[in-house]
Amino acid sequence: MRPSALNVRLVWALPVSVSLLLMAGCASNNLESQLGDTGHSTQRDYGDSHTFPVPAEIQDNVDFWRHVYGVWSLSEVAIHDDEHLGVIYEVTRIPGLTQASYNQLQQSWLKDRVDHYRFRLADLERRVRNNQPLTADDKTLLAKFDRAGGVAALYGASERVRAQRGIREKFRRGVEISGRYDRIFREIMRQYGLPEDLAYLPHVESSFQSNARSSAGASGIWQFMPATGRQYMTVNGQIDERYDPIIAAEGAARYLSEAHRRLGSWPLAITSYNHGQGGIANAKSQQGGDIGRIVRHYKGSAFGFASRNYYAEFIAAREVAGHPERYFPEGIRYEEPWRYDKIVLRDSMPVDHLAQHYGTSKQQLAELNLHWRDPVIKGDGHLPAGTTVWLPAGTTRRIASQPPAYARPAAVARTEPATRPAAATPAATRTAVAMATPATTPVAAAKAPVTAGTKTQAQPAAAKSKTRYHVVQPQETLYRVAVQNGISVEELRKLNKMRPDDNKILPGQRLIVGI
């Protein structure tokens, strides 16, 4: 049974005196914070207030999204003020069959409910402006605006009526899927020196749906736009790495690292993931660096509902996903963690050759490699050099120990990443990293098969005394170079006298990867 919402009024067309109630505290002991008729929640601890602070100005916003993610189901909709999220006029059940989207009758019903409150609020504003007598219901509603932002908050409220559907079921499914990626996402964040909990961001972006695509063109679990994606990964008609959750996670880490360096705080860096670094830099120049003040007072032309609420949504998602027992007492069945071998092609080759060599099917490869586009999957083009290839776990070790008669590939080791166990995620992720030889023989070459946080096997004494170099290829990142050469990002920076926060490398640059 889900966390109860017994004190939330379920209404159809009840009198305004009954309908105009804020969401009350959930009766379940699993939800510690309560929202009373005052419209303000008790202050709750969302953890790590230094890294991810929750100022008073956005407390109601966080509590609102906490309910959207963990309390309100797909069959419920909240009608509320879109600036003061503590002012909620109604939480009601949607009539008819619950589906992913509203049918025509439900759309008409919802429009009627929204129009009802718009008319009611416009009438109340008119009477307040004209100093006309107010009913008891009027005074109750006006008091809610007074507590939310002063009586002036009522002005224009009739134009700010918004409906928000609950997504508890969708969010719960996203939590289950996150078991597949949580460890490796956290490892990537650690490699870039970022807070591990940024791994929760896909809950806000896509609910961990790998094929998610927004109407604006953002794609994948991390929802990169095409132009932004090209700054951090390969995005073209053959390969679109926005759809590879792990490669895109590295791109997100690079973006967030740059945003934090430029903007100076995690609330601003996270908000820029939605609004852009330039937009948030402008907001900071006008309002200062406090996210609460920016949300409450900044009026940038593109700083709309989504941008104002983005950081609050992240905090709410972190709370709900981080404490699933509070919100999903029925239990969570986490997916198995990512356990696939990884190779990187040195040269171009067709998918058919790759599948044949590694004893798998083109269909299975396509299912594992979500970043491959239709032309290469259908055989209309080759996989370009530098393409990441995910293979069934153990494939590279099997091929290395049992080479085909026509070609003997060099051995590929499988290593275990040094990752911190996640609370709900079982055994460690296994990844093998190698390079492939020319397209005529799609076999793995002996190129430092390692994973993040591990080192290659000891080399002979003669080899140790020689400095090893790596020439940066197009689309390569500091993290990839470190992984391919069996060292950490921190060690790679030290070898090349780079700053601790410097992630910038250029194609053709020669990096020291061992001495």
Short mmCIF file of C-alpha atoms in Angstrom, two decimals:
data_model
loop_
_atom_site.label_atom_id
_atom_site.label_comp_id
_atom_site.label_asym_id
_atom_site.label_seq_id
_atom_site.Cartn_x
_atom_site.Cartn_y
_atom_site.Cartn_z
CA MET A 1 0.00 0.00 0.00
CA ARG A 2 1.36 3.38 -0.95
CA PRO A 3 1.88 6.24 1.51
CA SER A 4 -1.57 7.46 2.47
CA ALA A 5 -3.02 10.80 1.39
CA LEU A 6 -6.06 10.63 3.66
CA ASN A 7 -6.08 14.34 4.43
CA VAL A 8 -5.91 15.37 0.79
CA ARG A 9 -9.42 16.23 -0.35
CA LEU A 10 -10.62 14.29 -3.39
CA VAL A 11 -13.19 16.55 -5.00
CA TRP A 12 -15.21 16.79 -8.18
CA ALA A 13 -17.24 19.98 -8.00
CA LEU A 14 -17.56 20.64 -4.29
CA PRO A 15 -18.22 24.11 -2.91
CA VAL A 16 -15.24 26.44 -2.94
CA SER A 17 -15.11 26.34 0.84
CA VAL A 18 -14.27 22.65 0.64
CA SER A 19 -12.14 22.69 -2.50
CA LEU A 20 -9.76 25.47 -1.53
CA LEU A 21 -7.69 23.38 0.84
CA LEU A 22 -3.96 22.98 0.70
CA MET A 23 -2.52 19.51 0.73
CA ALA A 24 -2.52 18.32 4.32
CA GLY A 25 -0.03 16.05 6.00
CA CYS A 26 0.07 12.47 4.77
CA ALA A 27 -1.21 10.22 7.52
CA SER A 28 1.44 7.59 6.88
CA ASN A 29 4.33 7.48 9.31
CA ASN A 30 6.58 7.01 6.27
CA LEU A 31 6.26 10.70 5.43
CA GLU A 32 7.66 12.77 8.26
CA SER A 33 6.98 16.21 6.82
CA GLN A 34 3.42 17.49 7.01
CA LEU A 35 1.72 20.20 5.04
CA GLY A 36 -1.09 21.78 7.00
CA ASP A 37 -3.80 24.25 6.03
CA THR A 38 -1.28 27.03 6.53
CA GLY A 39 0.30 26.10 3.22
CA HIS A 40 3.77 25.71 4.72
CA SER A 41 5.57 22.48 5.51
CA THR A 42 7.58 21.92 8.60
CA GLN A 43 11.28 22.35 7.91
CA ARG A 44 12.82 18.97 7.10
CA ASP A 45 16.41 17.88 6.71
CA TYR A 46 17.22 16.96 3.11
CA GLY A 47 20.83 16.06 3.95
CA ASP A 48 24.14 17.70 3.01
CA SER A 49 22.83 21.24 3.41
CA HIS A 50 26.27 22.63 2.57
CA THR A 51 26.51 21.04 -0.88
CA PHE A 52 22.78 21.05 -1.69
CA PRO A 53 21.17 23.76 0.47
CA VAL A 54 17.39 24.19 0.63
CA PRO A 55 16.65 27.84 1.49
CA ALA A 56 13.25 28.74 2.90
CA GLU A 57 12.15 30.30 -0.41
CA ILE A 58 12.09 26.88 -2.13
CA GLN A 59 11.02 24.66 0.78
CA ASP A 60 7.41 24.56 -0.46
CA ASN A 61 8.63 23.80 -3.98
CA VAL A 62 10.67 20.83 -2.77
CA ASP A 63 7.74 19.49 -0.77
CA PHE A 64 5.46 19.92 -3.78
CA TRP A 65 7.74 17.84 -6.04
CA ARG A 66 8.26 15.31 -3.27
CA HIS A 67 4.52 14.69 -3.42
CA VAL A 68 4.51 14.58 -7.21
CA TYR A 69 7.25 11.93 -7.21
CA GLY A 70 6.42 9.87 -4.16
CA VAL A 71 2.78 10.40 -3.11
CA TRP A 72 0.44 11.45 -5.92
CA SER A 73 -0.37 8.72 -8.41
CA LEU A 74 -0.98 9.00 -12.14
CA SER A 75 -4.70 9.06 -11.35
CA GLU A 76 -4.36 12.28 -9.32
CA VAL A 77 -3.84 15.87 -10.37
CA ALA A 78 -3.01 18.92 -8.28
CA ILE A 79 -4.31 22.34 -9.30
CA HIS A 80 -2.03 25.00 -7.86
CA ASP A 81 -0.36 28.40 -8.19
CA ASP A 82 2.66 28.09 -10.50
CA GLU A 83 4.81 30.58 -8.54
CA HIS A 84 3.83 29.77 -4.97
CA LEU A 85 3.77 25.99 -4.92
CA GLY A 86 2.54 25.91 -1.33
CA VAL A 87 -0.79 27.27 -2.61
CA ILE A 88 -2.70 24.25 -3.86
CA TYR A 89 -6.37 24.64 -4.65
CA GLU A 90 -7.29 21.05 -5.21
CA VAL A 91 -5.84 17.53 -5.41
CA THR A 92 -8.37 15.36 -7.14
CA ARG A 93 -8.77 12.08 -8.97
CA ILE A 94 -8.95 12.15 -12.73
CA PRO A 95 -12.26 10.71 -13.93
CA GLY A 96 -12.24 7.64 -16.14
CA LEU A 97 -9.49 5.22 -17.08
CA THR A 98 -5.95 6.13 -16.00
CA GLN A 99 -3.65 6.25 -19.02
CA ALA A 100 -0.27 7.77 -19.86
CA SER A 101 -1.96 10.85 -21.33
CA TYR A 102 -5.35 12.50 -20.94
CA ASN A 103 -8.15 11.52 -23.30
CA GLN A 104 -10.42 14.16 -24.79
CA LEU A 105 -13.03 13.96 -22.03
CA GLN A 106 -10.36 14.24 -19.32
CA GLN A 107 -8.82 17.25 -21.06
CA SER A 108 -12.21 18.94 -21.12
CA TRP A 109 -12.81 18.08 -17.45
CA LEU A 110 -9.42 19.46 -16.41
CA LYS A 111 -9.94 22.66 -18.39
CA ASP A 112 -13.22 23.20 -16.55
CA ARG A 113 -11.52 22.75 -13.17
CA VAL A 114 -8.70 25.17 -14.05
CA ASP A 115 -11.17 27.72 -15.46
CA HIS A 116 -13.21 27.45 -12.26
CA TYR A 117 -10.25 28.58 -10.16
CA ARG A 118 -9.22 31.26 -12.62
CA PHE A 119 -12.67 32.81 -12.41
CA ARG A 120 -12.74 32.46 -8.62
CA LEU A 121 -9.33 34.11 -8.19
CA ALA A 122 -10.06 36.93 -10.64
CA ASP A 123 -13.25 37.71 -8.73
CA LEU A 124 -11.42 37.70 -5.39
CA GLU A 125 -8.67 39.99 -6.72
CA ARG A 126 -11.28 42.44 -8.03
CA ARG A 127 -13.02 42.64 -4.66
CA VAL A 128 -9.74 43.04 -2.75
CA ARG A 129 -8.65 45.89 -5.04
CA ASN A 130 -12.03 47.61 -4.60
CA ASN A 131 -12.13 47.08 -0.83
CA GLN A 132 -15.39 45.18 -1.12
CA PRO A 133 -16.59 42.92 1.71
CA LEU A 134 -15.09 39.40 1.72
CA THR A 135 -16.75 36.15 2.68
CA ALA A 136 -15.19 33.71 5.14
CA ASP A 137 -14.05 31.59 2.19
CA ASP A 138 -12.45 34.65 0.59
CA LYS A 139 -10.55 35.45 3.76
CA THR A 140 -9.29 31.87 4.10
CA LEU A 141 -7.97 31.87 0.56
CA LEU A 142 -6.46 35.34 0.89
CA ALA A 143 -4.64 34.25 4.06
CA LYS A 144 -2.94 31.48 2.12
CA PHE A 145 -1.54 33.98 -0.37
CA ASP A 146 -0.54 36.24 2.50
CA ARG A 147 1.53 33.44 4.04
CA ALA A 148 2.97 32.42 0.68
CA GLY A 149 4.22 35.83 -0.42
CA GLY A 150 2.10 38.61 1.05
CA VAL A 151 -1.35 39.77 -0.02
CA ALA A 152 0.21 41.09 -3.23
CA ALA A 153 0.78 37.45 -4.24
CA LEU A 154 -2.92 37.27 -5.01
CA TYR A 155 -2.53 39.78 -7.84
CA GLY A 156 -2.26 37.92 -11.11
CA ALA A 157 -2.99 34.56 -9.47
CA SER A 158 -5.84 33.93 -11.91
CA GLU A 159 -3.21 33.78 -14.67
CA ARG A 160 -0.99 31.42 -12.70
CA VAL A 161 -3.33 28.47 -12.23
CA ARG A 162 -1.55 25.28 -13.24
CA ALA A 163 -2.30 21.54 -13.15
CA GLN A 164 0.33 18.97 -12.19
CA ARG A 165 -0.27 15.25 -12.49
CA GLY A 166 1.32 12.83 -10.04
CA ILE A 167 3.96 10.43 -11.40
CA ARG A 168 4.49 8.12 -8.45
CA GLU A 169 4.30 4.94 -10.53
CA LYS A 170 6.66 6.29 -13.19
CA PHE A 171 9.14 7.53 -10.62
CA ARG A 172 9.08 4.19 -8.80
CA ARG A 173 9.90 2.41 -12.05
CA GLY A 174 12.76 4.87 -12.58
CA VAL A 175 14.14 3.97 -9.14
CA GLU A 176 14.10 0.30 -10.14
CA ILE A 177 15.91 1.00 -13.42
CA SER A 178 18.47 3.14 -11.61
CA GLY A 179 19.86 -0.01 -10.01
CA ARG A 180 21.40 -0.76 -13.39
CA TYR A 181 23.44 2.43 -13.54
CA ASP A 182 23.79 3.85 -10.04
CA ARG A 183 27.24 2.47 -9.24
CA ILE A 184 28.86 3.40 -12.51
CA PHE A 185 27.23 6.87 -12.52
CA ARG A 186 28.57 7.48 -9.02
CA GLU A 187 32.02 6.28 -10.05
CA ILE A 188 32.04 8.72 -12.96
CA MET A 189 31.03 11.58 -10.67
CA ARG A 190 33.83 10.66 -8.26
CA GLN A 191 36.36 10.53 -11.11
CA TYR A 192 35.52 14.16 -11.90
CA GLY A 193 35.61 15.19 -8.25
CA LEU A 194 31.85 15.85 -8.17
CA PRO A 195 29.24 14.99 -5.52
CA GLU A 196 28.09 11.40 -6.06
CA ASP A 197 24.46 12.33 -5.60
CA LEU A 198 24.44 14.05 -8.98
CA ALA A 199 23.73 10.48 -10.12
CA TYR A 200 20.10 11.20 -9.11
CA LEU A 201 19.72 13.83 -11.86
CA PRO A 202 18.25 11.41 -14.47
CA HIS A 203 15.21 10.99 -12.21
CA VAL A 204 14.37 14.61 -13.01
CA GLU A 205 15.37 14.43 -16.66
CA SER A 206 13.90 11.15 -17.86
CA SER A 207 12.94 8.81 -15.02
CA PHE A 208 15.84 6.71 -16.36
CA GLN A 209 14.07 6.00 -19.66
CA SER A 210 16.91 5.32 -22.10
CA ASN A 211 14.86 6.21 -25.19
CA ALA A 212 13.43 9.42 -23.71
CA ARG A 213 13.13 12.27 -26.19
CA SER A 214 11.65 15.68 -25.43
CA SER A 215 9.60 17.80 -27.81
CA ALA A 216 12.59 20.18 -27.98
CA GLY A 217 14.93 17.41 -29.16
CA ALA A 218 16.72 16.49 -25.91
CA SER A 219 17.48 12.75 -25.89
CA GLY A 220 18.53 9.89 -23.68
CA ILE A 221 18.61 9.34 -19.93
CA TRP A 222 20.61 12.55 -19.44
CA GLN A 223 18.52 14.54 -21.96
CA PHE A 224 21.24 16.34 -23.91
CA MET A 225 20.20 18.68 -26.69
CA PRO A 226 22.02 17.95 -30.00
CA ALA A 227 24.21 21.08 -29.91
CA THR A 228 25.22 20.62 -26.28
CA GLY A 229 25.75 16.90 -26.81
CA ARG A 230 28.26 17.54 -29.60
CA GLN A 231 30.44 19.46 -27.15
CA TYR A 232 30.92 16.35 -25.00
CA MET A 233 30.33 13.30 -27.19
CA THR A 234 29.65 12.04 -30.72
CA VAL A 235 26.26 13.03 -32.13
CA ASN A 236 25.64 12.32 -35.81
CA GLY A 237 23.61 10.11 -38.14
CA GLN A 238 25.69 7.02 -37.36
CA ILE A 239 26.46 7.35 -33.66
CA ASP A 240 24.47 9.34 -31.12
CA GLU A 241 26.12 8.86 -27.75
CA ARG A 242 23.36 10.81 -26.00
CA TYR A 243 21.53 7.47 -25.98
CA ASP A 244 24.39 5.61 -24.26
CA PRO A 245 23.66 6.16 -20.54
CA ILE A 246 27.30 5.73 -19.47
CA ILE A 247 28.95 7.88 -22.14
CA ALA A 248 26.28 10.53 -21.61
CA ALA A 249 26.89 10.37 -17.84
CA GLU A 250 30.50 11.27 -18.51
CA GLY A 251 29.33 14.17 -20.67
CA ALA A 252 27.01 15.31 -17.88
CA ALA A 253 29.88 15.14 -15.39
CA ARG A 254 32.04 17.30 -17.65
CA TYR A 255 29.24 19.80 -18.14
CA LEU A 256 28.45 20.02 -14.42
CA SER A 257 32.13 20.37 -13.54
CA GLU A 258 32.46 23.32 -15.91
CA ALA A 259 29.19 24.85 -14.70
CA HIS A 260 30.23 24.63 -11.06
CA ARG A 261 33.60 26.18 -11.82
CA ARG A 262 31.89 29.08 -13.61
CA LEU A 263 28.87 29.62 -11.34
CA GLY A 264 30.34 28.78 -7.95
CA SER A 265 27.67 26.59 -6.34
CA TRP A 266 25.85 23.33 -6.96
CA PRO A 267 22.34 24.82 -6.88
CA LEU A 268 23.33 27.17 -9.72
CA ALA A 269 25.27 24.52 -11.65
CA ILE A 270 22.33 22.11 -11.44
CA THR A 271 19.84 24.78 -12.49
CA SER A 272 22.05 25.60 -15.47
CA TYR A 273 21.57 22.01 -16.68
CA ASN A 274 18.06 23.17 -17.56
CA HIS A 275 18.55 26.89 -18.18
CA GLY A 276 22.10 27.11 -19.52
CA GLN A 277 25.24 28.52 -17.95
CA GLY A 278 24.84 31.90 -19.60
CA GLY A 279 21.28 32.28 -18.35
CA ILE A 280 22.19 31.42 -14.78
CA ALA A 281 25.26 33.66 -14.91
CA ASN A 282 22.91 36.50 -15.85
CA ALA A 283 20.56 35.61 -13.00
CA LYS A 284 23.49 35.57 -10.58
CA SER A 285 24.70 38.96 -11.77
CA GLN A 286 21.26 40.43 -11.01
CA GLN A 287 20.24 38.60 -7.84
CA GLY A 288 23.43 37.19 -6.35
CA GLY A 289 24.31 33.54 -5.89
CA ASP A 290 21.48 32.46 -3.57
CA ILE A 291 19.18 30.01 -5.38
CA GLY A 292 16.23 30.97 -3.17
CA ARG A 293 16.48 34.62 -4.12
CA ILE A 294 16.91 33.77 -7.79
CA VAL A 295 13.83 31.52 -7.81
CA ARG A 296 11.74 34.11 -5.99
CA HIS A 297 12.87 37.30 -7.72
CA TYR A 298 14.64 36.68 -11.03
CA LYS A 299 12.41 37.50 -14.01
CA GLY A 300 14.53 36.51 -16.99
CA SER A 301 12.47 36.07 -20.14
CA ALA A 302 13.26 32.35 -20.46
CA PHE A 303 13.39 31.62 -16.71
CA GLY A 304 9.99 29.98 -16.57
CA PHE A 305 8.33 27.30 -14.45
CA ALA A 306 10.71 24.50 -15.45
CA SER A 307 13.87 26.50 -14.70
CA ARG A 308 12.53 27.94 -11.44
CA ASN A 309 11.72 24.47 -10.18
CA TYR A 310 14.61 22.44 -11.55
CA TYR A 311 16.81 22.51 -8.46
CA ALA A 312 13.83 21.85 -6.18
CA GLU A 313 12.93 18.85 -8.34
CA PHE A 314 16.47 17.53 -7.98
CA ILE A 315 16.34 17.84 -4.17
CA ALA A 316 12.93 16.13 -4.11
CA ALA A 317 14.11 13.33 -6.42
CA ARG A 318 17.19 12.84 -4.24
CA GLU A 319 14.96 12.57 -1.17
CA VAL A 320 12.47 10.12 -2.68
CA ALA A 321 14.98 7.92 -4.54
CA GLY A 322 17.38 8.00 -1.59
CA HIS A 323 14.71 6.87 0.90
CA PRO A 324 12.48 4.51 -1.10
CA GLU A 325 11.22 2.80 2.05
CA ARG A 326 9.45 6.03 3.05
CA TYR A 327 7.60 6.43 -0.23
CA PHE A 328 7.32 2.92 -1.68
CA PRO A 329 6.63 0.60 1.26
CA GLU A 330 5.44 -2.03 -1.20
CA GLY A 331 9.10 -2.48 -2.09
CA ILE A 332 11.50 -1.80 -4.97
CA ARG A 333 12.95 -4.44 -7.28
CA TYR A 334 16.20 -2.91 -8.47
CA GLU A 335 17.54 -4.01 -11.83
CA GLU A 336 20.87 -5.81 -11.93
CA PRO A 337 23.88 -3.46 -12.25
CA TRP A 338 25.61 -2.90 -15.58
CA ARG A 339 27.78 -5.99 -16.29
CA TYR A 340 28.96 -5.65 -19.87
CA ASP A 341 32.39 -5.70 -21.50
CA LYS A 342 33.53 -2.60 -23.32
CA ILE A 343 35.81 -2.20 -26.30
CA VAL A 344 36.59 0.88 -28.38
CA LEU A 345 37.12 0.41 -32.11
CA ARG A 346 40.46 1.55 -33.45
CA ASP A 347 39.21 1.34 -37.04
CA SER A 348 35.90 1.31 -38.87
CA MET A 349 34.05 -1.98 -39.35
CA PRO A 350 30.54 -3.32 -40.07
CA VAL A 351 28.33 -4.56 -37.26
CA ASP A 352 28.00 -8.00 -38.92
CA HIS A 353 31.76 -8.60 -38.68
CA LEU A 354 31.80 -7.55 -35.04
CA ALA A 355 28.88 -9.83 -34.15
CA GLN A 356 30.43 -12.80 -35.97
CA HIS A 357 33.79 -12.41 -34.31
CA TYR A 358 32.40 -12.11 -30.80
CA GLY A 359 29.88 -14.92 -31.22
CA THR A 360 26.77 -12.83 -30.74
CA SER A 361 24.00 -11.45 -32.92
CA LYS A 362 23.55 -8.08 -34.53
CA GLN A 363 20.23 -7.77 -32.69
CA GLN A 364 21.83 -8.34 -29.30
CA LEU A 365 24.55 -5.81 -30.05
CA ALA A 366 21.92 -3.27 -31.10
CA GLU A 367 20.06 -3.82 -27.81
CA LEU A 368 23.22 -3.21 -25.79
CA ASN A 369 24.51 -0.30 -27.86
CA LEU A 370 21.69 2.20 -27.78
CA HIS A 371 23.91 4.90 -29.29
CA TRP A 372 24.15 3.12 -32.66
CA ARG A 373 21.78 4.63 -35.21
CA ASP A 374 19.78 2.74 -37.84
CA PRO A 375 22.20 3.12 -40.79
CA VAL A 376 25.00 1.18 -39.07
CA ILE A 377 22.63 -1.35 -37.49
CA LYS A 378 21.01 -2.09 -40.84
CA GLY A 379 24.37 -2.39 -42.54
CA ASP A 380 24.12 0.77 -44.62
CA GLY A 381 27.33 2.03 -43.05
CA HIS A 382 30.24 0.94 -40.88
CA LEU A 383 30.78 1.66 -37.21
CA PRO A 384 33.29 4.55 -37.20
CA ALA A 385 36.68 4.32 -35.55
CA GLY A 386 36.46 5.34 -31.91
CA THR A 387 33.00 3.82 -31.45
CA THR A 388 32.27 2.34 -28.04
CA VAL A 389 31.01 -1.24 -28.23
CA TRP A 390 29.30 -2.97 -25.33
CA LEU A 391 29.44 -6.78 -25.38
CA PRO A 392 27.82 -9.47 -23.21
CA ALA A 393 29.78 -9.86 -19.97
CA GLY A 394 32.73 -12.23 -20.30
CA THR A 395 32.88 -12.03 -24.08
CA THR A 396 36.35 -10.49 -24.32
CA ARG A 397 37.83 -13.01 -21.90
CA ARG A 398 36.24 -15.91 -23.79
CA ILE A 399 37.53 -14.67 -27.13
CA ALA A 400 40.99 -14.07 -25.69
CA SER A 401 41.21 -17.61 -24.31
CA GLN A 402 39.71 -19.26 -27.39
CA PRO A 403 40.88 -17.28 -30.44
CA PRO A 404 39.51 -18.19 -33.87
CA ALA A 405 41.79 -20.13 -36.20
CA TYR A 406 42.12 -17.25 -38.69
CA ALA A 407 43.34 -14.68 -36.19
CA ARG A 408 44.76 -14.73 -32.71
CA PRO A 409 43.70 -11.68 -30.70
CA ALA A 410 45.84 -10.42 -27.89
CA ALA A 411 44.63 -11.24 -24.40
CA VAL A 412 41.99 -9.00 -22.86
CA ALA A 413 41.77 -9.03 -19.10
CA ARG A 414 38.64 -8.34 -17.12
CA THR A 415 39.01 -6.20 -14.04
CA GLU A 416 36.79 -5.11 -11.21
CA PRO A 417 36.17 -1.38 -10.67
CA ALA A 418 36.82 0.04 -7.24
CA THR A 419 33.28 1.24 -6.55
CA ARG A 420 31.51 1.91 -3.30
CA PRO A 421 28.61 -0.53 -2.77
CA ALA A 422 25.25 1.10 -3.27
CA ALA A 423 22.56 0.42 -0.69
CA ALA A 424 20.20 -1.43 -2.98
CA THR A 425 22.50 -2.60 -5.69
CA PRO A 426 24.24 -6.00 -5.68
CA ALA A 427 27.64 -7.02 -7.04
CA ALA A 428 30.26 -4.84 -8.70
CA THR A 429 30.08 -3.74 -12.33
CA ARG A 430 32.47 -5.53 -14.67
CA THR A 431 33.89 -3.68 -17.64
CA ALA A 432 36.73 -4.52 -20.00
CA VAL A 433 38.21 -1.74 -22.10
CA ALA A 434 40.21 -2.57 -25.22
CA MET A 435 40.94 -1.33 -28.72
CA ALA A 436 40.09 -3.17 -31.92
CA THR A 437 42.43 -3.82 -34.83
CA PRO A 438 41.72 -2.89 -38.47
CA ALA A 439 38.34 -3.68 -39.99
CA THR A 440 39.62 -6.74 -41.84
CA THR A 441 39.99 -8.61 -38.54
CA PRO A 442 37.62 -7.32 -35.84
CA VAL A 443 39.67 -8.52 -32.91
CA ALA A 444 40.79 -6.87 -29.70
CA ALA A 445 44.31 -5.53 -29.42
CA ALA A 446 46.32 -5.51 -26.22
CA LYS A 447 45.51 -1.97 -25.21
CA ALA A 448 45.32 -1.57 -21.42
CA PRO A 449 42.03 -3.32 -20.62
CA VAL A 450 41.00 -1.57 -17.42
CA THR A 451 38.08 0.02 -15.66
CA ALA A 452 37.70 3.22 -13.71
CA GLY A 453 39.76 3.22 -10.55
CA THR A 454 41.93 0.19 -11.47
CA LYS A 455 45.47 -0.25 -12.78
CA THR A 456 46.93 -2.52 -15.39
CA GLN A 457 48.97 -5.55 -14.46
CA ALA A 458 52.62 -4.95 -13.61
CA GLN A 459 54.87 -4.50 -16.62
CA PRO A 460 58.40 -5.91 -16.97
CA ALA A 461 61.10 -3.85 -15.29
CA ALA A 462 62.53 -2.67 -18.61
CA ALA A 463 59.17 -1.27 -19.69
CA LYS A 464 58.58 0.52 -16.39
CA SER A 465 61.52 2.81 -16.93
CA LYS A 466 60.08 4.20 -20.18
CA THR A 467 57.69 7.10 -20.32
CA ARG A 468 54.42 6.10 -21.98
CA TYR A 469 52.43 8.59 -24.02
CA HIS A 470 48.88 8.75 -25.34
CA VAL A 471 47.90 10.89 -28.32
CA VAL A 472 44.40 12.31 -27.77
CA GLN A 473 41.90 11.28 -30.43
CA PRO A 474 38.76 13.21 -31.47
CA GLN A 475 35.93 12.87 -28.93
CA GLU A 476 38.26 11.48 -26.26
CA THR A 477 38.00 12.86 -22.74
CA LEU A 478 40.35 12.92 -19.78
CA TYR A 479 38.28 10.19 -18.17
CA ARG A 480 38.47 7.94 -21.24
CA VAL A 481 42.21 8.39 -21.57
CA ALA A 482 42.68 7.52 -17.90
CA VAL A 483 40.48 4.43 -18.15
CA GLN A 484 42.16 3.19 -21.33
CA ASN A 485 45.60 3.51 -19.75
CA GLY A 486 44.82 2.05 -16.37
CA ILE A 487 45.27 5.12 -14.21
CA SER A 488 42.97 7.47 -12.35
CA VAL A 489 42.05 10.92 -13.61
CA GLU A 490 43.88 12.44 -10.65
CA GLU A 491 47.06 10.53 -11.52
CA LEU A 492 46.77 11.56 -15.18
CA ARG A 493 46.50 15.21 -14.17
CA LYS A 494 49.57 14.93 -11.92
CA LEU A 495 51.63 13.29 -14.65
CA ASN A 496 50.81 16.14 -17.01
CA LYS A 497 51.04 18.97 -14.43
CA MET A 498 47.36 19.85 -14.84
CA ARG A 499 45.24 21.67 -12.29
CA PRO A 500 43.07 19.45 -10.03
CA ASP A 501 39.89 20.71 -11.72
CA ASP A 502 41.21 20.82 -15.30
CA ASN A 503 39.44 18.43 -17.68
CA LYS A 504 40.31 20.09 -20.99
CA ILE A 505 42.32 18.13 -23.57
CA LEU A 506 42.57 18.59 -27.33
CA PRO A 507 42.81 16.15 -30.28
CA GLY A 508 46.45 15.54 -31.16
CA GLN A 509 47.68 16.47 -27.68
CA ARG A 510 50.32 14.07 -26.30
CA LEU A 511 49.70 13.09 -22.69
CA ILE A 512 52.01 11.22 -20.35
CA VAL A 513 50.18 8.11 -19.11
CA GLY A 514 53.00 6.31 -17.35
CA ILE A 515 56.60 6.62 -16.27
#
